[in-house]
Coordinates of C-alpha atoms in Angstrom, one line a residue:
Chain A
D36 CA -30.5 -6.0 -12.6
T37 CA -29.3 -2.4 -12.7
G38 CA -32.6 -0.8 -11.6
V39 CA -33.3 0.6 -15.0
S40 CA -36.1 -1.1 -16.9
Q41 CA -37.3 -0.8 -20.5
D42 CA -40.5 -2.0 -22.1
P43 CA -41.0 -3.8 -24.3
R44 CA -37.9 -5.9 -24.5
H45 CA -38.6 -6.9 -28.1
K46 CA -40.8 -5.2 -30.7
I47 CA -41.5 -6.4 -34.2
T48 CA -43.4 -4.1 -36.5
K49 CA -44.1 -3.5 -40.1
R50 CA -42.6 -0.7 -42.0
G51 CA -44.6 2.5 -41.8
Q52 CA -46.0 1.7 -38.3
N53 CA -45.4 3.9 -35.3
V54 CA -43.7 2.4 -32.2
T55 CA -43.2 3.7 -28.7
F56 CA -40.7 2.5 -26.1
R57 CA -40.6 3.3 -22.4
C58 CA -37.7 3.6 -20.0
D59 CA -38.0 3.7 -16.2
P60 CA -34.7 5.0 -14.7
I61 CA -33.5 4.6 -11.2
S62 CA -35.9 6.7 -9.2
E63 CA -33.6 9.3 -7.8
H64 CA -31.6 9.8 -11.0
N65 CA -32.2 13.1 -12.8
R66 CA -30.3 12.4 -16.0
L67 CA -31.6 10.0 -18.7
Y68 CA -29.9 9.0 -22.0
W69 CA -31.2 7.2 -25.0
Y70 CA -28.7 5.3 -27.3
R71 CA -29.1 3.2 -30.4
Q72 CA -27.1 0.1 -31.3
T73 CA -27.2 -1.4 -34.8
L74 CA -26.0 -4.9 -35.5
G75 CA -22.2 -5.2 -35.1
Q76 CA -21.8 -1.6 -34.0
G77 CA -21.3 0.0 -30.6
P78 CA -24.2 2.1 -29.2
E79 CA -24.6 5.7 -30.4
F80 CA -26.0 8.6 -28.5
L81 CA -29.5 9.8 -29.4
T82 CA -30.7 12.2 -26.8
Y83 CA -30.3 13.4 -23.2
F84 CA -32.7 14.6 -20.5
Q85 CA -31.9 16.4 -17.3
N86 CA -35.1 16.1 -15.3
E87 CA -37.9 16.8 -17.8
A88 CA -35.8 19.0 -20.1
Q89 CA -34.4 17.5 -23.3
L90 CA -31.1 19.2 -23.5
E91 CA -29.4 17.6 -26.4
K92 CA -30.4 15.6 -29.5
S93 CA -28.1 13.8 -31.9
R94 CA -28.3 14.5 -35.6
L95 CA -29.1 10.7 -35.7
L96 CA -32.5 11.6 -34.3
S97 CA -34.5 12.5 -37.4
D98 CA -37.9 14.2 -37.3
R99 CA -39.6 10.8 -37.2
F100 CA -38.1 10.4 -33.7
S101 CA -39.4 12.1 -30.6
A102 CA -38.5 11.6 -27.0
E103 CA -40.3 12.9 -23.9
R104 CA -39.8 12.8 -20.2
P105 CA -42.9 14.6 -19.0
K106 CA -42.5 14.4 -15.2
G107 CA -38.8 13.9 -15.0
S108 CA -39.2 10.3 -14.2
F109 CA -39.9 7.7 -17.0
S110 CA -39.2 8.5 -20.6
T111 CA -40.7 7.5 -23.9
L112 CA -39.1 7.3 -27.3
E113 CA -41.5 7.2 -30.3
I114 CA -40.6 6.4 -33.9
Q115 CA -43.1 7.4 -36.5
R116 CA -43.4 5.8 -39.9
T117 CA -40.8 3.2 -39.1
E118 CA -38.2 2.2 -41.7
Q119 CA -36.1 -1.0 -42.0
G120 CA -33.1 1.1 -41.1
D121 CA -34.6 1.8 -37.7
S122 CA -34.1 -1.9 -36.7
A123 CA -31.7 -1.7 -33.8
M124 CA -31.4 -2.1 -30.0
Y125 CA -32.6 1.0 -28.2
L126 CA -30.8 1.5 -24.9
C127 CA -31.7 3.8 -22.0
A128 CA -29.3 4.8 -19.3
S129 CA -29.8 6.8 -16.1
Q130 CA -27.4 8.8 -14.0
G131 CA -27.5 10.7 -10.9
G132 CA -26.5 11.1 -7.3
S133 CA -22.9 11.6 -6.2
Y134 CA -21.6 8.7 -8.2
N135 CA -21.8 9.6 -11.9
E136 CA -21.8 6.1 -13.4
Q137 CA -24.5 5.5 -16.0
F138 CA -26.7 2.5 -15.4
F139 CA -28.0 0.9 -18.5
G140 CA -31.3 -0.8 -19.0
P141 CA -31.7 -4.1 -20.8
G142 CA -32.7 -2.4 -24.1
T143 CA -35.6 -2.7 -26.5
R144 CA -34.8 -4.7 -29.7
L145 CA -36.8 -3.3 -32.6
T146 CA -37.2 -5.2 -35.8
V147 CA -38.9 -3.5 -38.7
L148 CA -40.1 -5.9 -41.4
Chain B
K91 CA -10.6 7.8 -37.2
N92 CA -13.0 6.7 -34.4
E93 CA -12.7 8.5 -31.1
V94 CA -12.6 5.2 -29.3
E95 CA -10.9 2.1 -30.7
Q96 CA -10.6 -1.4 -29.4
S97 CA -8.4 -4.4 -30.2
P98 CA -8.8 -7.1 -31.0
Q99 CA -12.1 -7.0 -32.8
N100 CA -12.6 -10.7 -32.2
L101 CA -11.0 -13.0 -29.8
T102 CA -11.2 -16.7 -29.2
A103 CA -9.6 -18.3 -26.1
Q104 CA -9.4 -21.6 -24.4
E105 CA -11.1 -21.9 -21.0
G106 CA -8.6 -20.9 -18.3
E107 CA -6.6 -18.5 -20.5
F108 CA -5.7 -15.0 -19.4
I109 CA -7.4 -12.5 -21.7
T110 CA -6.6 -8.9 -22.4
I111 CA -8.7 -6.4 -24.4
N112 CA -7.3 -3.0 -25.2
C113 CA -8.9 0.4 -25.7
S114 CA -7.5 3.6 -26.9
Y115 CA -9.2 6.9 -27.2
S116 CA -8.4 10.3 -28.7
V117 CA -10.5 12.7 -26.8
G118 CA -10.3 14.2 -23.3
I119 CA -12.4 12.3 -20.9
S120 CA -13.4 12.3 -17.2
A121 CA -14.2 8.6 -17.1
L122 CA -13.8 5.4 -19.0
H123 CA -16.3 2.6 -18.9
W124 CA -16.0 -1.1 -19.6
L125 CA -19.3 -2.7 -20.5
Q126 CA -20.4 -6.3 -21.2
Q127 CA -23.1 -7.3 -23.6
H128 CA -24.2 -10.9 -24.0
P129 CA -25.8 -12.0 -27.4
G130 CA -29.2 -10.6 -27.6
G131 CA -28.9 -9.0 -24.2
G132 CA -28.7 -5.6 -22.7
I133 CA -25.6 -3.9 -21.6
V134 CA -24.1 -4.3 -18.1
S135 CA -21.6 -1.9 -16.7
L136 CA -18.4 -3.7 -15.5
F137 CA -16.2 -0.8 -14.5
M138 CA -16.1 3.0 -14.5
L139 CA -12.7 4.4 -13.9
S140 CA -10.8 7.6 -14.2
S141 CA -7.4 6.5 -13.0
G142 CA -5.4 3.6 -11.9
K143 CA -6.8 0.1 -11.6
K144 CA -10.0 -1.6 -10.4
K145 CA -10.6 -5.3 -9.7
H146 CA -13.9 -7.2 -9.5
G147 CA -13.6 -10.9 -9.2
R148 CA -11.7 -12.2 -12.2
L149 CA -11.9 -8.9 -14.0
I150 CA -9.3 -6.2 -13.8
A151 CA -9.4 -2.8 -15.5
T152 CA -6.6 -0.4 -15.8
I153 CA -6.3 3.0 -17.3
N154 CA -3.3 5.2 -18.3
I155 CA -4.6 8.8 -18.7
Q156 CA -1.4 10.1 -20.2
E157 CA -1.3 7.5 -22.9
K158 CA -5.1 7.5 -23.4
H159 CA -5.2 3.8 -23.1
S160 CA -7.1 1.2 -21.0
S161 CA -7.0 -2.5 -20.7
L162 CA -9.6 -5.1 -19.5
H163 CA -8.1 -8.3 -18.2
I164 CA -10.0 -11.5 -17.5
T165 CA -8.2 -14.1 -15.5
A166 CA -9.0 -17.9 -15.6
S167 CA -11.5 -17.3 -18.4
H168 CA -14.7 -19.3 -18.6
P169 CA -17.2 -20.0 -21.4
R170 CA -19.7 -17.8 -19.5
D171 CA -17.4 -14.9 -20.1
S172 CA -18.2 -15.1 -23.9
A173 CA -19.8 -11.8 -24.7
V174 CA -19.0 -8.5 -26.4
Y175 CA -16.9 -6.2 -24.3
I176 CA -17.4 -2.5 -25.0
C177 CA -15.1 0.4 -24.0
A178 CA -16.7 3.8 -23.7
V179 CA -15.6 7.2 -22.6
S180 CA -17.5 10.1 -21.2
G181 CA -17.2 13.7 -19.9
G182 CA -14.7 15.1 -22.4
R183 CA -14.9 18.6 -24.0
K184 CA -16.1 17.1 -27.3
T185 CA -18.9 15.4 -25.5
S186 CA -21.8 17.2 -23.9
Y187 CA -22.6 16.5 -20.3
D188 CA -21.8 12.9 -19.7
K189 CA -22.8 11.6 -23.1
V190 CA -20.9 8.4 -23.6
I191 CA -18.9 7.6 -26.8
F192 CA -18.7 3.9 -27.3
G193 CA -16.0 1.8 -29.0
P194 CA -16.9 -0.8 -31.5
G195 CA -16.7 -3.7 -29.1
T196 CA -14.6 -6.8 -28.8
S197 CA -16.4 -10.1 -29.4
L198 CA -14.9 -12.7 -27.0
S199 CA -15.6 -16.4 -27.3
V200 CA -14.2 -18.8 -24.6
I201 CA -14.1 -22.4 -25.7
P202 CA -14.4 -25.2 -23.1

């Protein structure tokens, strides 16, 4: 257990539905990252927060995706009007303190039917 | 060409064998990560290193900054080592902040 938690661990939804995932980073970490991993591929960067500010978004993050970190603690990633191509593992990582290692959460596996 | 490459893509070994997974990268970095992912599972960080060598149990990671190359070694391999091993880099000029660029992963299967 890295100290980073994600909820839910698995989500099955029908195409067109909205889904929201949550990430709880290590409490003193000010940096939070979202990544996406499709089957057989390595994870790809989606977006990055420093405290509550979203400082970078990948072009992979279409306008159907939105991420928030309202109080600089937990973060949510919402996908609207899901498509089958959204099926993937969504990973969250947190970073902070004097040791800059990123600690990964267990991921949320999304299946869009 | 991918910024982070790994070899081999797939690896099958007999229990007890010494295993080496290689990683090469083409960007400037401040750190290289080795990660482990079991089937259906999340990612666990094994090592983060910026120079030299690190050892944890049966796992050893080395990096050569000049050659932009890293290796992950597993000694006395065991079936529970079966997983995907991912090399990733962070902190280079082509990345923002500490955004991590991941390699494609090496799928390891250790047979009893």
